[in-house]
Amino acid sequence: MTWEIVVGLETHTQLLTRSKIFSGAPNAFGAAPNAQASAVDIALPGVLPVLNRTALEYAVRFGLATGGRINQRSVFARKNYFYPDLPKGYQISQYELPVVEGGSLRIALADGEKTVRLVRAHLEEDAGKSVHELGGDSAVAAGRGMSGIDLNRAGTPLLEIVSEPDMRSAAEAVAYARALHALVVWIGICDGNMQEGSFRCDANVSVRQPGAPLGTRCEIKNLNSFRFLERAIEYEATRQIELIEDGGKVTQETRLFDAERGETRSMRSKEDAQDYRYFPDPDLLPLVIQDAEIERVRATLPELPEARCERFGRDFGLSAYDAGVLTSTRASADYFEALVASSAAEPKLCANWQMGELAGALNRDEKDFTQNPMTPEALGGLLRRIADGTLSGKLAKEVFDVLWRGEASSADEVIDKRGLKQISDTGAIEKLVDEVLAANAAQVADYLAGKEKAFNSLVGQVMKASRGKANPAQVNETLKRRLAR
Amino acid sequence: MLNATVAQLARALGRREISSVELARLFLARTQALNAGLNAFITIDPDRALADARAADARIASGERGPLLGIPLAHKDIFCTRGMLTSCGSRMLSNFVSPYDAGVVERMARAGTVLLGKTNMDEFAMGSSNESSWYGPARNPWDLARVPGGSSGGSAAAVAARMVPAATGTDTGGSIRQPAALTGVCGLKPTYGTVSRYGMIAYASSLDQGGPFGKSAEDLAILMNAMAGFDTRDSTSLERPDEDYARSLDVNLAGLRIGLPEEFFGEGIEPGVRRAVDEAVRWFEKAGAKTVRVRLPNARLAVPVYYVIAPAEASSNLSRYDGVRYGHRAAEYADLADMYRRSRAEGFGREVKRRILIGTYVLSHGYYDAYYLQAQKVRRLIAQDFAEAWRHCDLILGPTSPGTAFPLGANSDDPVKMYLNDIFTIPAPLAGLPGLSIPCGFDEAGLPVGLQLMGDHFSEALLLGAGHRYQQDTDWHLRMPRETPLDTGAGK
């Protein structure tokens, strides 16, 4: 039997505002527990929420970037449930009327492109954190297992972005999540830091026979890495397929992904689902956004990935693939443009080095472009020396490694210190060639007898004699000239 | 001095005939003497009062003058006051000392008022008799066996008994106007959004509105000038220029159109109330006002609508009282759910639990449309009734409450009967409108009767003007409760 996997994602992105969504407390990660919780965040009696307009602006920015509809009137609603890290006993969210509806996101796949439709994006506040592994003196003093509550995160602005169930594999879901991640970082509304929980996904997974109606879905909560997302979906889809093939039925439920065991586990079934008793928050008037405000936000939008990708193809003569890879993140695209400017080299050469040597080094050291130790000026200086013939490709890689290790600040410095300058002096090369020809009479004879391979061997001998510094093109040319006599 | 209005006291303070400290001592002594019988105060804070009074005296000495500078005041215990118990009449908050001041508390302090303490109230402002207070009921100074009304019963009783010249309250369905009527004082519920709700503990957010209690309409205008104003910390606060609520005190009543809704003059009104209100109507007619019949056909639905919307909002507003961060927490519990259950079971009283249950029910999946959504629709119809009425009249007049003060315990076993006490006060807040209650006479038992004046949004100055004109020709508002004569507790 063939099965089709159907995936939709709900993504919580923490918005990069200075203060929280409904209070003036700072919105930063890593402070001492409860050091960034104001009277509003801990829900003292009598406190009231006041919307942070920057959070709204970021939501509008997202809606505009994805071609969604900005609702000029949206409504904050209360989602009521009890939990110790939810100080008010309700979360302020948006329910019936979200700030953004519709829109779409284009994603790149191994075999082409795909458009994923978006259902909505709405603003809400994050909850605090329960710390159950509270150890040390406080637990001892209490004489029993205690849980701590850290409300620093309470009130952090979130944009929840809901996709249609348009993905058909774990790989597609990851491609979507990566594209969405790149976009929210690109437009400056999220820092994208997944370790700190700035970008978290819930996956709705179901399986069906191709062409059949949608199957019963399960929701997997809180996937905070692309790898976990992929593994969780794969595991869940396999579980559902095996269940059905064994004659069972999938029941709608919420599941948790156990990263250590690589499996999903039931958290609560639909029957246990809480009644959140949503109703419009009477403390916040309906949110009205004027056209002028939308236009003002539109004017602050940076050039978006698709437009930049097209421009890279057009202006730099790059292939669609190269342009796509280079514009996969804003940091990468910015880097590329700075590299082209500082190297004065062919864009294709820049692209090859950024996507080859640089990407490899970043990958090896598990860094992304925002943590890149190699400035575009440093790499540009290196490419400049390739372009002007000072460095061979092989030498350039050596110089790159030196720069990457931080042992020098520019390619020229490395070339000078290590005497790596390519030998392009005609006299010097002729001398090397003559010495090699004299010492390898047998191979010269072979070549003259028609064995083309002997020529390559001779080139290699010359390069070796020059310790790699001879200009290979000149060596070729000189050898040919000498042997033709 | 004890029977003087705020306006008179301010003049005496300004002329240095008395100091704020002397005034504070005078009212403190009376409050301390009377509170055992009246239970009008939850907290009396002589240290704070004297510190405030000394500060006010210093300001006066430096030449500053103000209509409230040095005037003793009490806040309803629903307003957060820094460093002071803020219990909201509940066991749940019986250990809550607020770390911050409410917007109203800040404003009154800036105006130079002297805070004597915090007044008793129905638990979380849910009640019409003050009997749901964890601290026991406040009593009516006109008859200690009777209730002062609620929920701001402590503030009303305190002003009526001359323990303070003025006090603050909050009104959700009548919690300022009904106790004002039952204790023979003046109370104003302003237009929704006029007085900041920041730091005012929420009962039903879309209805709650702070307002003043005083002995005269003029005093209410003076108090409103300090209390009202835009507050960025309250998203429902209205951003509009400050107004002078005393500007229309000399309003010309000739030609003023006063609407008399037939729904407010039907059955169920006690004869003593009816008689006093009819007499007030005749006074206004004699003064040149024109009375017109108006209709508020949906007003009869106001009580059921209110008892859907207010509990719905309350059930959510009171969720924060979970024993986790502050407030009452049960001493013994098995697990988290048990801690919630026990803390809330112990911390909340019967009426609060009743409204949380009603509110939870009407918001539940499958009932939301039939109750909450339907109630919101009817709420709009009620607002439309008023909008239609304003085409025919400038203000609406009627009884504040269908009856006078009832004996303690009289309505305790019948919540619906208790709820009907607010039948005339609930429509205005549902429409966001202001309402004023002033004394207009007594029933045969000698209990005060309240007259309610309602107007369109932002018509407070007109309401206060009409009330002021009435009070210049009548003295109902100056009558003293027989249970608390002026010599009680004074002169110490």
PDB file of C-alpha atoms in Angstrom, chain A residues 22 34 39-51 78-91 95-96 130 132 144 146 149 151 274-285, chain B residues 80 93 96 98-100 192 196-202 204-206 232-237 312-313 315-322 324-326 333 336 340 344 359-361 363-366 368 372:
ATOM      1  CA  PHE A  22       1.403  43.819  27.302  1.00  0.00           C
ATOM      2  CA  ASN A  34      11.647  36.406  37.811  1.00  0.00           C
ATOM      3  CA  ALA A  39       3.402  43.633  38.127  1.00  0.00           C
ATOM      4  CA  VAL A  40       1.498  42.962  34.896  1.00  0.00           C
ATOM      5  CA  ASP A  41       3.520  39.828  34.131  1.00  0.00           C
ATOM      6  CA  ILE A  42       2.906  38.300  37.550  1.00  0.00           C
ATOM      7  CA  ALA A  43      -0.762  39.346  37.322  1.00  0.00           C
ATOM      8  CA  LEU A  44      -1.059  41.304  40.528  1.00  0.00           C
ATOM      9  CA  PRO A  45      -4.617  42.305  41.398  1.00  0.00           C
ATOM     10  CA  GLY A  46      -5.708  45.383  39.455  1.00  0.00           C
ATOM     11  CA  VAL A  47      -3.094  45.392  36.706  1.00  0.00           C
ATOM     12  CA  LEU A  48      -4.127  45.802  33.077  1.00  0.00           C
ATOM     13  CA  PRO A  49      -2.570  44.917  29.711  1.00  0.00           C
ATOM     14  CA  VAL A  50      -1.456  47.617  27.282  1.00  0.00           C
ATOM     15  CA  LEU A  51      -0.493  46.468  23.789  1.00  0.00           C
ATOM     16  CA  ARG A  78      -8.779  35.247  26.578  1.00  0.00           C
ATOM     17  CA  LYS A  79      -7.883  31.566  26.532  1.00  0.00           C
ATOM     18  CA  ASN A  80      -8.758  30.356  30.012  1.00  0.00           C
ATOM     19  CA  TYR A  81      -6.911  27.530  31.758  1.00  0.00           C
ATOM     20  CA  PHE A  82      -5.142  26.992  35.035  1.00  0.00           C
ATOM     21  CA  TYR A  83      -1.414  26.379  35.153  1.00  0.00           C
ATOM     22  CA  PRO A  84       1.123  27.714  37.650  1.00  0.00           C
ATOM     23  CA  ASP A  85       3.233  29.395  34.975  1.00  0.00           C
ATOM     24  CA  LEU A  86       0.169  31.137  33.512  1.00  0.00           C
ATOM     25  CA  PRO A  87      -0.193  33.957  36.039  1.00  0.00           C
ATOM     26  CA  LYS A  88      -3.589  35.371  35.050  1.00  0.00           C
ATOM     27  CA  GLY A  89      -5.229  31.989  34.633  1.00  0.00           C
ATOM     28  CA  TYR A  90      -5.742  32.944  31.000  1.00  0.00           C
ATOM     29  CA  GLN A  91      -3.543  33.662  28.020  1.00  0.00           C
ATOM     30  CA  TYR A  95      -9.139  33.683  18.321  1.00  0.00           C
ATOM     31  CA  GLU A  96     -11.893  34.573  15.899  1.00  0.00           C
ATOM     32  CA  SER A 130       7.840  25.741  35.372  1.00  0.00           C
ATOM     33  CA  HIS A 132      10.682  21.001  37.997  1.00  0.00           C
ATOM     34  CA  ARG A 144      10.413  17.720  49.524  1.00  0.00           C
ATOM     35  CA  MET A 146       9.431  21.522  44.815  1.00  0.00           C
ATOM     36  CA  ILE A 149       8.051  29.203  38.531  1.00  0.00           C
ATOM     37  CA  LEU A 151       7.874  34.318  34.925  1.00  0.00           C
ATOM     38  CA  GLN A 274      -9.804  21.513  27.707  1.00  0.00           C
ATOM     39  CA  ASP A 275     -12.615  23.944  27.103  1.00  0.00           C
ATOM     40  CA  TYR A 276     -10.672  27.185  26.944  1.00  0.00           C
ATOM     41  CA  ARG A 277     -13.803  29.355  27.135  1.00  0.00           C
ATOM     42  CA  TYR A 278     -12.448  31.905  24.687  1.00  0.00           C
ATOM     43  CA  PHE A 279     -14.090  35.305  24.846  1.00  0.00           C
ATOM     44  CA  PRO A 280     -13.029  38.806  23.774  1.00  0.00           C
ATOM     45  CA  ASP A 281     -10.713  40.372  26.368  1.00  0.00           C
ATOM     46  CA  PRO A 282     -12.682  43.283  27.869  1.00  0.00           C
ATOM     47  CA  ASP A 283      -9.425  44.909  28.997  1.00  0.00           C
ATOM     48  CA  LEU A 284      -8.319  45.458  25.398  1.00  0.00           C
ATOM     49  CA  LEU A 285     -10.431  47.235  22.855  1.00  0.00           C
TER      50      LEU A 285
ATOM     51  CA  CYS B  80      -4.622  48.997  45.382  1.00  0.00           C
ATOM     52  CA  LEU B  93      -6.587  38.718  49.519  1.00  0.00           C
ATOM     53  CA  PHE B  96      -2.293  41.044  50.215  1.00  0.00           C
ATOM     54  CA  SER B  98      -0.179  45.963  47.471  1.00  0.00           C
ATOM     55  CA  PRO B  99       3.252  46.965  46.175  1.00  0.00           C
ATOM     56  CA  TYR B 100       1.717  49.700  44.010  1.00  0.00           C
ATOM     57  CA  TYR B 192     -17.130  54.106  31.272  1.00  0.00           C
ATOM     58  CA  SER B 196      -8.767  54.821  35.330  1.00  0.00           C
ATOM     59  CA  ARG B 197      -9.265  51.156  36.162  1.00  0.00           C
ATOM     60  CA  TYR B 198      -5.510  50.698  36.676  1.00  0.00           C
ATOM     61  CA  GLY B 199      -5.055  49.226  40.133  1.00  0.00           C
ATOM     62  CA  MET B 200      -8.789  48.860  40.651  1.00  0.00           C
ATOM     63  CA  ILE B 201      -9.278  45.156  41.245  1.00  0.00           C
ATOM     64  CA  ALA B 202     -11.370  43.825  38.388  1.00  0.00           C
ATOM     65  CA  ALA B 204     -16.393  42.745  35.407  1.00  0.00           C
ATOM     66  CA  SER B 205     -13.948  44.706  33.284  1.00  0.00           C
ATOM     67  CA  SER B 206     -16.376  46.019  30.677  1.00  0.00           C
ATOM     68  CA  THR B 232      -2.144  55.137  29.437  1.00  0.00           C
ATOM     69  CA  ARG B 233      -1.992  52.092  31.728  1.00  0.00           C
ATOM     70  CA  ASP B 234      -5.685  51.350  31.132  1.00  0.00           C
ATOM     71  CA  SER B 235      -6.436  50.526  27.482  1.00  0.00           C
ATOM     72  CA  THR B 236     -10.127  51.287  28.024  1.00  0.00           C
ATOM     73  CA  SER B 237      -9.367  54.731  29.426  1.00  0.00           C
ATOM     74  CA  ALA B 312     -18.479  35.650  32.577  1.00  0.00           C
ATOM     75  CA  GLU B 313     -15.847  38.343  32.914  1.00  0.00           C
ATOM     76  CA  SER B 315     -14.904  33.967  36.170  1.00  0.00           C
ATOM     77  CA  SER B 316     -11.868  34.838  34.078  1.00  0.00           C
ATOM     78  CA  ASN B 317     -10.742  37.884  36.074  1.00  0.00           C
ATOM     79  CA  LEU B 318     -10.662  35.868  39.291  1.00  0.00           C
ATOM     80  CA  SER B 319      -8.639  33.003  37.792  1.00  0.00           C
ATOM     81  CA  ARG B 320      -5.428  34.711  38.865  1.00  0.00           C
ATOM     82  CA  TYR B 321      -6.255  34.004  42.483  1.00  0.00           C
ATOM     83  CA  ASP B 322      -4.768  30.534  42.524  1.00  0.00           C
ATOM     84  CA  VAL B 324       0.588  30.365  43.568  1.00  0.00           C
ATOM     85  CA  ARG B 325       2.080  33.855  43.748  1.00  0.00           C
ATOM     86  CA  TYR B 326       0.175  35.797  46.445  1.00  0.00           C
ATOM     87  CA  TYR B 333      -2.788  19.873  49.808  1.00  0.00           C
ATOM     88  CA  LEU B 336      -1.182  21.024  42.315  1.00  0.00           C
ATOM     89  CA  TYR B 340      -5.908  25.140  43.489  1.00  0.00           C
ATOM     90  CA  ARG B 344      -9.965  28.730  46.027  1.00  0.00           C
ATOM     91  CA  GLY B 359     -19.593  32.725  34.375  1.00  0.00           C
ATOM     92  CA  THR B 360     -17.743  29.509  33.627  1.00  0.00           C
ATOM     93  CA  TYR B 361     -20.993  27.946  32.478  1.00  0.00           C
ATOM     94  CA  LEU B 363     -18.612  30.793  28.459  1.00  0.00           C
ATOM     95  CA  SER B 364     -18.470  27.035  27.998  1.00  0.00           C
ATOM     96  CA  HIS B 365     -18.348  25.394  24.626  1.00  0.00           C
ATOM     97  CA  GLY B 366     -21.892  24.916  23.381  1.00  0.00           C
ATOM     98  CA  TYR B 368     -21.382  30.581  24.650  1.00  0.00           C
ATOM     99  CA  TYR B 372     -22.712  35.252  26.362  1.00  0.00           C
TER     100      TYR B 372
END
